[in-house]
Tab-separated table of C-alpha atoms in Angstrom:
chain	number	residue	atom	x	y	z
B	30	UNK	CA	-145.678	-21.787	-24.539
B	31	UNK	CA	-147.565	-25.037	-24.037
B	32	UNK	CA	-146.270	-27.472	-21.479
B	33	UNK	CA	-147.533	-30.353	-23.548
B	34	UNK	CA	-147.693	-33.774	-21.903
B	35	UNK	CA	-146.187	-32.142	-18.837
B	36	UNK	CA	-145.895	-35.392	-16.862
B	37	UNK	CA	-142.942	-36.387	-19.019
B	38	UNK	CA	-140.024	-34.300	-20.186
B	39	UNK	CA	-140.600	-33.062	-23.737
B	40	UNK	CA	-137.599	-33.051	-26.072
B	41	UNK	CA	-137.593	-29.738	-27.935
B	42	UNK	CA	-140.914	-30.598	-29.492
B	43	UNK	CA	-142.812	-27.953	-31.394
B	44	UNK	CA	-146.303	-28.141	-30.003
B	45	UNK	CA	-148.915	-28.741	-32.669
B	46	UNK	CA	-152.368	-27.244	-32.359
B	47	UNK	CA	-154.872	-30.013	-31.734
B	48	UNK	CA	-157.869	-27.726	-31.861
B	49	UNK	CA	-160.928	-28.484	-33.944
B	50	UNK	CA	-161.886	-24.827	-33.597
B	51	UNK	CA	-162.930	-25.071	-29.966
B	52	UNK	CA	-160.764	-24.621	-26.898
B	53	UNK	CA	-161.336	-24.665	-23.136
B	54	UNK	CA	-159.129	-22.748	-20.700
B	55	UNK	CA	-159.226	-23.507	-16.972
B	56	UNK	CA	-157.555	-21.431	-14.275
B	57	UNK	CA	-157.749	-22.079	-10.555
B	58	UNK	CA	-157.047	-19.277	-8.103
B	59	UNK	CA	-157.345	-18.969	-4.343
B	60	UNK	CA	-160.753	-17.402	-4.986
B	61	UNK	CA	-162.424	-19.398	-7.756
B	62	UNK	CA	-162.349	-21.889	-10.612
B	63	UNK	CA	-162.656	-20.064	-13.928
B	64	UNK	CA	-163.493	-21.786	-17.217
B	65	UNK	CA	-163.652	-20.154	-20.666
B	66	UNK	CA	-164.861	-21.986	-23.778
B	67	UNK	CA	-163.929	-20.339	-27.086
B	68	UNK	CA	-164.675	-21.067	-30.711
B	69	UNK	CA	-162.338	-19.705	-33.381
B	70	UNK	CA	-163.999	-18.163	-36.419
B	71	UNK	CA	-160.628	-17.040	-37.772
B	72	UNK	CA	-157.112	-16.358	-36.477
B	73	UNK	CA	-158.156	-13.118	-34.746
B	74	UNK	CA	-161.888	-13.634	-34.336
B	75	UNK	CA	-163.218	-15.575	-31.363
B	76	UNK	CA	-166.650	-16.501	-30.108
B	77	UNK	CA	-167.188	-16.893	-26.377
B	78	UNK	CA	-169.450	-19.914	-26.230
B	79	UNK	CA	-169.657	-20.302	-22.460
B	80	UNK	CA	-167.844	-19.433	-19.282
B	81	UNK	CA	-168.106	-20.477	-15.655
B	82	UNK	CA	-166.924	-18.913	-12.397
B	83	UNK	CA	-167.273	-21.198	-9.363
B	84	UNK	CA	-166.219	-19.698	-6.003
B	85	UNK	CA	-163.886	-21.795	-3.855
B	86	UNK	CA	-164.101	-22.140	-0.081
B	87	UNK	CA	-161.232	-20.697	1.895
B	88	UNK	CA	-158.181	-22.929	2.370
B	89	UNK	CA	-158.859	-24.952	-0.792
B	90	UNK	CA	-156.014	-23.275	-2.689
B	91	UNK	CA	-153.351	-21.281	-0.904
B	92	UNK	CA	-150.611	-19.316	-2.634
B	93	UNK	CA	-150.920	-21.534	-5.702
B	94	UNK	CA	-150.780	-24.793	-3.717
B	95	UNK	CA	-153.551	-27.373	-3.402
B	96	UNK	CA	-154.496	-27.480	0.280
B	97	UNK	CA	-157.726	-29.506	0.115
B	98	UNK	CA	-157.706	-32.103	-2.653
B	99	UNK	CA	-161.238	-33.435	-2.120
B	100	UNK	CA	-162.796	-29.964	-1.932
B	101	UNK	CA	-161.065	-28.839	-5.117
B	102	UNK	CA	-162.091	-31.996	-6.994
B	103	UNK	CA	-165.709	-31.514	-5.937
B	104	UNK	CA	-165.784	-27.898	-7.122
B	105	UNK	CA	-164.059	-28.785	-10.404
B	106	UNK	CA	-166.760	-31.377	-11.005
B	107	UNK	CA	-169.367	-28.738	-10.193
B	108	UNK	CA	-167.796	-26.304	-12.665
B	109	UNK	CA	-167.592	-29.004	-15.340
B	110	UNK	CA	-171.256	-29.874	-14.834
B	111	UNK	CA	-172.239	-26.214	-14.981
B	112	UNK	CA	-170.280	-25.629	-18.199
B	113	UNK	CA	-171.727	-28.716	-19.914
B	114	UNK	CA	-169.183	-29.037	-22.683
B	115	UNK	CA	-167.564	-32.078	-24.271
B	116	UNK	CA	-164.552	-30.081	-25.511
B	117	UNK	CA	-161.400	-32.171	-25.181
B	118	UNK	CA	-158.937	-29.451	-26.179
B	119	UNK	CA	-158.219	-28.248	-22.649
B	120	UNK	CA	-155.415	-25.979	-21.456
B	121	UNK	CA	-154.949	-25.599	-17.705
B	122	UNK	CA	-152.746	-23.257	-15.691
B	123	UNK	CA	-150.026	-23.796	-13.159
B	124	UNK	CA	-149.189	-20.855	-10.920
B	125	UNK	CA	-146.014	-18.891	-11.612
B	126	UNK	CA	-145.274	-19.430	-7.915
B	127	UNK	CA	-144.636	-23.074	-8.778
B	128	UNK	CA	-142.726	-22.538	-12.012
B	129	UNK	CA	-139.480	-20.995	-13.198
B	130	UNK	CA	-139.316	-19.063	-16.484
B	131	UNK	CA	-136.062	-18.303	-18.275
B	132	UNK	CA	-135.275	-16.752	-21.642
B	133	UNK	CA	-132.076	-18.189	-23.090
B	134	UNK	CA	-130.145	-16.663	-25.998
B	135	UNK	CA	-128.421	-18.813	-28.606
B	136	UNK	CA	-126.036	-17.472	-31.244
B	137	UNK	CA	-126.404	-18.832	-34.766
B	138	UNK	CA	-122.939	-20.462	-34.719
B	139	UNK	CA	-123.274	-22.011	-31.242
B	140	UNK	CA	-121.665	-25.458	-31.165
B	141	UNK	CA	-123.973	-27.056	-28.623
B	142	UNK	CA	-127.597	-27.913	-29.342
B	143	UNK	CA	-130.722	-26.348	-27.843
B	144	UNK	CA	-131.226	-29.467	-25.734
B	145	UNK	CA	-127.660	-29.339	-24.410
B	146	UNK	CA	-128.143	-25.710	-23.382
B	147	UNK	CA	-131.409	-26.558	-21.648
B	148	UNK	CA	-129.811	-29.505	-19.845
B	149	UNK	CA	-127.072	-27.199	-18.587
B	150	UNK	CA	-129.670	-24.842	-17.136
B	151	UNK	CA	-131.484	-27.748	-15.479
B	152	UNK	CA	-128.297	-29.115	-13.926
B	153	UNK	CA	-129.306	-27.381	-10.669
B	154	UNK	CA	-131.590	-30.341	-9.996
B	155	UNK	CA	-130.154	-33.477	-8.457
B	156	UNK	CA	-132.124	-35.557	-10.932
B	157	UNK	CA	-134.241	-34.745	-13.975
B	158	UNK	CA	-136.756	-37.193	-12.553
B	159	UNK	CA	-137.593	-34.413	-10.063
B	160	UNK	CA	-138.468	-31.790	-12.688
B	161	UNK	CA	-141.026	-31.223	-15.418
B	162	UNK	CA	-139.893	-28.877	-18.136
B	163	UNK	CA	-140.508	-27.673	-21.655
B	164	UNK	CA	-138.769	-25.238	-23.971
B	165	UNK	CA	-139.485	-23.510	-27.239
B	166	UNK	CA	-137.874	-21.123	-29.711
B	167	UNK	CA	-140.014	-17.994	-29.424
B	168	UNK	CA	-138.129	-15.628	-31.759
B	169	UNK	CA	-135.002	-15.032	-33.831
B	170	UNK	CA	-133.483	-11.560	-34.093
B	171	UNK	CA	-131.878	-9.867	-37.101
B	172	UNK	CA	-128.448	-11.218	-36.142
B	173	UNK	CA	-129.715	-14.802	-36.144
B	174	UNK	CA	-129.758	-15.126	-32.356
B	175	UNK	CA	-132.505	-17.390	-31.054
B	176	UNK	CA	-134.546	-16.659	-27.948
B	177	UNK	CA	-135.539	-19.845	-26.153
B	178	UNK	CA	-138.186	-19.929	-23.439
B	179	UNK	CA	-137.496	-22.549	-20.786
B	180	UNK	CA	-140.184	-23.374	-18.233
B	181	UNK	CA	-139.660	-25.855	-15.436
B	182	UNK	CA	-141.398	-26.902	-12.257
B	183	UNK	CA	-141.022	-29.511	-9.559
B	184	UNK	CA	-142.514	-32.778	-10.796
B	185	UNK	CA	-144.283	-33.188	-7.454
B	186	UNK	CA	-146.166	-29.874	-7.863
B	187	UNK	CA	-147.254	-30.745	-11.402
B	188	UNK	CA	-148.418	-34.233	-10.442
B	189	UNK	CA	-150.372	-32.907	-7.459
B	190	UNK	CA	-152.322	-30.584	-9.746
B	191	UNK	CA	-152.823	-33.188	-12.469
B	192	UNK	CA	-154.115	-35.658	-9.870
B	193	UNK	CA	-156.863	-33.160	-9.034
B	194	UNK	CA	-157.929	-32.959	-12.678
B	195	UNK	CA	-157.768	-36.740	-13.041
B	196	UNK	CA	-160.046	-37.270	-10.048
B	197	UNK	CA	-162.436	-34.641	-11.443
B	198	UNK	CA	-162.481	-36.606	-14.743
B	199	UNK	CA	-160.908	-33.749	-16.690
B	200	UNK	CA	-158.020	-34.577	-19.024
B	201	UNK	CA	-155.878	-31.540	-19.906
B	202	UNK	CA	-154.317	-31.435	-23.369
B	203	UNK	CA	-151.603	-29.080	-22.175
B	204	UNK	CA	-150.491	-27.047	-19.183
B	205	UNK	CA	-149.248	-23.464	-19.264
B	206	UNK	CA	-148.015	-20.994	-16.654
B	207	UNK	CA	-150.583	-18.372	-15.655
B	208	UNK	CA	-148.249	-15.445	-16.321
B	209	UNK	CA	-147.712	-16.682	-19.897
B	210	UNK	CA	-151.493	-16.763	-20.329
B	211	UNK	CA	-151.603	-13.100	-19.261
B	212	UNK	CA	-148.886	-12.300	-21.801
B	213	UNK	CA	-150.898	-14.149	-24.436
B	214	UNK	CA	-153.902	-11.950	-23.635
B	215	UNK	CA	-151.772	-8.852	-24.162
B	216	UNK	CA	-150.368	-10.143	-27.457
B	217	UNK	CA	-153.848	-11.090	-28.675
B	218	UNK	CA	-155.300	-7.710	-27.765
B	219	UNK	CA	-152.421	-5.874	-29.466
B	220	UNK	CA	-152.729	-7.968	-32.624
B	221	UNK	CA	-156.459	-7.289	-32.905
B	222	UNK	CA	-156.887	-3.795	-31.533
B	223	UNK	CA	-153.572	-1.946	-31.707
B	224	UNK	CA	-150.976	-3.647	-33.948
B	225	UNK	CA	-148.740	-0.566	-33.824
B	226	UNK	CA	-147.761	-1.703	-30.308
B	227	UNK	CA	-146.500	-5.086	-31.552
B	228	UNK	CA	-142.833	-4.071	-31.416
B	229	UNK	CA	-143.142	-1.761	-28.417
B	230	UNK	CA	-142.214	-2.293	-24.776
B	231	UNK	CA	-145.427	-2.837	-22.815
B	232	UNK	CA	-146.121	-2.913	-19.076
B	233	UNK	CA	-149.096	-5.113	-18.174
B	234	UNK	CA	-150.790	-5.096	-14.770
B	235	UNK	CA	-153.302	-7.904	-14.316
B	236	UNK	CA	-155.419	-7.165	-11.229
B	237	UNK	CA	-156.491	-10.386	-9.516
B	238	UNK	CA	-158.413	-10.879	-6.304
B	239	UNK	CA	-155.551	-10.946	-3.804
B	240	UNK	CA	-152.696	-9.565	-5.884
B	241	UNK	CA	-151.642	-8.042	-9.186
B	242	UNK	CA	-149.294	-9.600	-11.718
B	243	UNK	CA	-146.915	-7.010	-13.164
B	244	UNK	CA	-145.273	-7.899	-16.478
B	245	UNK	CA	-142.968	-5.928	-18.750
B	246	UNK	CA	-142.644	-7.457	-22.199
B	247	UNK	CA	-141.401	-6.719	-25.677
B	248	UNK	CA	-141.731	-8.800	-28.870
B	249	UNK	CA	-143.481	-11.431	-26.761
B	250	UNK	CA	-140.413	-11.689	-24.533
B	251	UNK	CA	-140.766	-11.359	-20.783
B	252	UNK	CA	-138.318	-8.708	-19.598
B	253	UNK	CA	-139.429	-8.346	-15.990
B	254	UNK	CA	-142.133	-9.649	-13.655
B	255	UNK	CA	-143.252	-8.867	-10.150
B	256	UNK	CA	-146.189	-9.617	-7.889
B	257	UNK	CA	-147.933	-6.710	-6.170
B	258	UNK	CA	-149.772	-7.329	-2.915
B	259	UNK	CA	-152.787	-5.305	-3.995
B	260	UNK	CA	-155.949	-6.610	-5.650
B	261	UNK	CA	-159.723	-6.666	-5.615
B	262	UNK	CA	-159.807	-7.882	-2.034
B	263	UNK	CA	-158.417	-4.524	-0.882
B	264	UNK	CA	-161.129	-2.716	-2.821
B	265	UNK	CA	-163.829	-5.050	-1.502
B	266	UNK	CA	-162.719	-4.478	2.071
B	267	UNK	CA	-162.939	-0.711	1.559
B	268	UNK	CA	-166.436	-1.010	0.094
B	269	UNK	CA	-167.620	-3.266	2.882
B	270	UNK	CA	-166.087	-1.081	5.575
B	271	UNK	CA	-167.517	2.190	4.250
B	272	UNK	CA	-171.000	0.965	3.308
B	273	UNK	CA	-171.530	-2.064	5.588
B	274	UNK	CA	-171.929	-4.490	2.689
B	275	UNK	CA	-171.519	-8.213	2.221
B	276	UNK	CA	-168.822	-9.344	-0.203
B	277	UNK	CA	-171.434	-10.093	-2.868
B	278	UNK	CA	-173.026	-6.666	-2.398
B	279	UNK	CA	-169.614	-4.988	-2.613
B	280	UNK	CA	-168.823	-6.819	-5.857
B	281	UNK	CA	-172.170	-5.731	-7.323
B	282	UNK	CA	-171.538	-2.113	-6.314
B	283	UNK	CA	-168.145	-2.143	-8.021
B	284	UNK	CA	-169.787	-2.771	-11.401
B	285	UNK	CA	-173.004	-0.829	-10.832
B	286	UNK	CA	-173.009	2.505	-12.744
B	287	UNK	CA	-175.041	4.031	-9.899
B	288	UNK	CA	-172.862	4.508	-6.829
B	289	UNK	CA	-173.020	6.565	-3.616
B	290	UNK	CA	-172.105	10.220	-4.025
B	291	UNK	CA	-168.946	9.863	-1.948
B	292	UNK	CA	-167.760	6.678	-3.697
B	293	UNK	CA	-164.993	8.287	-5.744
B	294	UNK	CA	-163.608	10.279	-2.842
B	295	UNK	CA	-163.977	7.569	-0.199
B	296	UNK	CA	-163.185	4.354	-2.109
B	297	UNK	CA	-162.049	4.754	-5.726
B	298	UNK	CA	-159.475	7.511	-5.428
B	299	UNK	CA	-157.563	6.057	-2.429
B	300	UNK	CA	-157.381	2.643	-4.136
B	301	UNK	CA	-156.327	4.133	-7.467
B	302	UNK	CA	-153.640	6.280	-5.857
B	303	UNK	CA	-152.264	3.300	-3.953
B	304	UNK	CA	-152.252	1.292	-7.177
B	305	UNK	CA	-150.465	4.044	-9.100
B	306	UNK	CA	-147.799	4.121	-6.397
B	307	UNK	CA	-147.304	0.389	-6.918
B	308	UNK	CA	-147.048	0.934	-10.686
B	309	UNK	CA	-144.365	3.562	-10.123
B	310	UNK	CA	-142.511	1.196	-7.808
B	311	UNK	CA	-142.529	-1.580	-10.416
B	312	UNK	CA	-141.283	0.789	-13.102
B	313	UNK	CA	-138.509	1.986	-10.806
B	314	UNK	CA	-137.393	-1.592	-10.107
B	315	UNK	CA	-137.458	-2.366	-13.821
B	316	UNK	CA	-135.414	0.658	-14.810
B	317	UNK	CA	-132.766	-0.126	-12.202
B	318	UNK	CA	-132.598	-3.845	-13.002
B	319	UNK	CA	-130.212	-5.626	-15.304
B	320	UNK	CA	-133.153	-6.741	-17.447
B	321	UNK	CA	-133.890	-3.243	-18.705
B	322	UNK	CA	-133.861	-3.185	-22.510
B	323	UNK	CA	-135.946	-0.175	-23.479
B	324	UNK	CA	-138.286	2.557	-22.343
B	325	UNK	CA	-141.909	1.617	-21.729
B	326	UNK	CA	-144.276	2.770	-24.471
B	327	UNK	CA	-147.669	1.760	-23.038
B	328	UNK	CA	-149.276	0.597	-19.800
B	329	UNK	CA	-152.149	-1.888	-20.031
B	330	UNK	CA	-154.381	-2.463	-17.007
B	331	UNK	CA	-156.278	-5.764	-17.096
B	332	UNK	CA	-159.380	-5.901	-14.926
B	333	UNK	CA	-160.785	-3.159	-12.675
B	334	UNK	CA	-163.843	-2.409	-14.836
B	335	UNK	CA	-164.221	0.879	-16.633
B	336	UNK	CA	-167.439	1.695	-14.797
B	337	UNK	CA	-165.547	2.001	-11.545
B	338	UNK	CA	-162.411	3.763	-12.664
B	339	UNK	CA	-163.230	7.355	-13.553
B	340	UNK	CA	-160.010	9.143	-14.421
B	341	UNK	CA	-157.830	6.175	-13.484
B	342	UNK	CA	-155.845	5.959	-16.724
B	343	UNK	CA	-155.581	9.748	-16.886
B	344	UNK	CA	-153.994	9.747	-13.437
B	345	UNK	CA	-151.606	6.963	-14.444
B	346	UNK	CA	-150.627	8.929	-17.537
B	347	UNK	CA	-150.074	12.123	-15.562
B	348	UNK	CA	-147.976	10.507	-12.845
B	349	UNK	CA	-145.899	8.120	-14.984
B	350	UNK	CA	-145.802	10.110	-18.239
B	351	UNK	CA	-146.677	6.884	-20.073
B	352	UNK	CA	-149.917	6.301	-22.056
B	353	UNK	CA	-152.280	3.905	-20.270
B	354	UNK	CA	-155.370	1.902	-21.197
B	355	UNK	CA	-157.839	-0.283	-19.293
B	356	UNK	CA	-158.722	-3.592	-20.891
B	357	UNK	CA	-160.715	-6.714	-20.112
B	358	UNK	CA	-159.222	-9.115	-22.717
B	359	UNK	CA	-162.130	-11.560	-22.762
B	360	UNK	CA	-164.349	-8.802	-24.167
B	361	UNK	CA	-162.419	-9.257	-27.426
B	362	UNK	CA	-164.551	-12.362	-27.969
B	363	UNK	CA	-168.063	-12.114	-29.396
B	364	UNK	CA	-170.332	-13.602	-26.708
B	365	UNK	CA	-172.959	-16.164	-27.634
B	366	UNK	CA	-176.604	-15.189	-27.309
B	367	UNK	CA	-176.947	-17.231	-24.123
B	368	UNK	CA	-174.450	-15.051	-22.229
B	369	UNK	CA	-175.831	-12.114	-20.272
B	370	UNK	CA	-173.813	-9.028	-21.194
B	371	UNK	CA	-174.101	-7.341	-17.795
B	372	UNK	CA	-172.999	-10.517	-16.011
B	373	UNK	CA	-170.068	-10.968	-18.391
B	374	UNK	CA	-168.960	-7.386	-17.752
B	375	UNK	CA	-169.029	-8.064	-14.023
B	376	UNK	CA	-167.136	-11.356	-14.268
B	377	UNK	CA	-164.726	-10.330	-17.030
B	378	UNK	CA	-161.904	-9.286	-14.719
B	379	UNK	CA	-161.759	-12.812	-13.259
B	380	UNK	CA	-161.439	-14.508	-16.636
B	381	UNK	CA	-158.193	-13.086	-18.002
B	382	UNK	CA	-155.980	-16.129	-17.379
B	383	UNK	CA	-158.629	-18.642	-18.494
B	384	UNK	CA	-159.166	-16.602	-21.669
B	385	UNK	CA	-155.423	-16.537	-22.371
B	386	UNK	CA	-155.284	-20.312	-21.902
B	387	UNK	CA	-158.240	-20.873	-24.233
B	388	UNK	CA	-156.736	-18.642	-26.918
B	389	UNK	CA	-153.477	-20.576	-26.562
B	390	UNK	CA	-155.309	-23.777	-27.379
B	391	UNK	CA	-156.903	-22.508	-30.592
């Protein structure tokens, strides 16, 4: 889903790909600005040309909201300068906290149009001048029923974010919701690495710095989503507390194959067990919700590098009775010779959303 020309209301417009083979994805989190520049060699073959991670000072972004406009503009300009790219095919993210996602079903013989159905859903707003929205037909089932994806957000929130990009002299081609970028990563990985999962029900857990995005999806349709208050920050705090480290030192230790002898017992296992409990809680909520459509066939964990997670997926499998895999989606792309492999491995968990946005733009 591309929220193309998001400052005005699009009218059921199929979004055309404007890519010349190169695409830039930009995500902004409370922790950092993340940029991923991709080149498409073919439909399922990407080259990672460049990427940038620029840390943000505290209180620049809070819970998806811009709290310090000038600071964010300055760091976006810094990231742009560091990336040094003239790519104009740019997809940026808006936080799911600021957007509403709905899947609407339309029967083949429905009398009213797609636009009329969308307008009915948006009637909750006093005026359409207050909302930015887009919608798209994402699939049609065997009975001819259409599945429409409707995304909407307060116009004020969208304009606030776009003003930041304007002042940083960055012109987005389209805007997408971060959770849809995560879904796009999952779809891309499945298409390339495990196409037998294409029609299966998948649970995706994208570990971010402060939280984890939990998504259950099937056929590219979002069945259930939830935010988990558990992320890298919890792991970093444990590392710093147990080994008296700075945040940078703790991050390095997480991805260093050589760790203290008591690391697994003291840090990794408690975090993993807490995370598995959160996975079980999400699954329980899903199975008791009205959105349940099928059993879950696979669990995909995005982030939390393999070097630090001995036995993690085995434990998930044992406690949930569902197969599990750990993935860093950006590693699907072939990195350019200028990218340091060890550094990419360390940063890869931060780049999931930006990668999904860049793939969307190809």
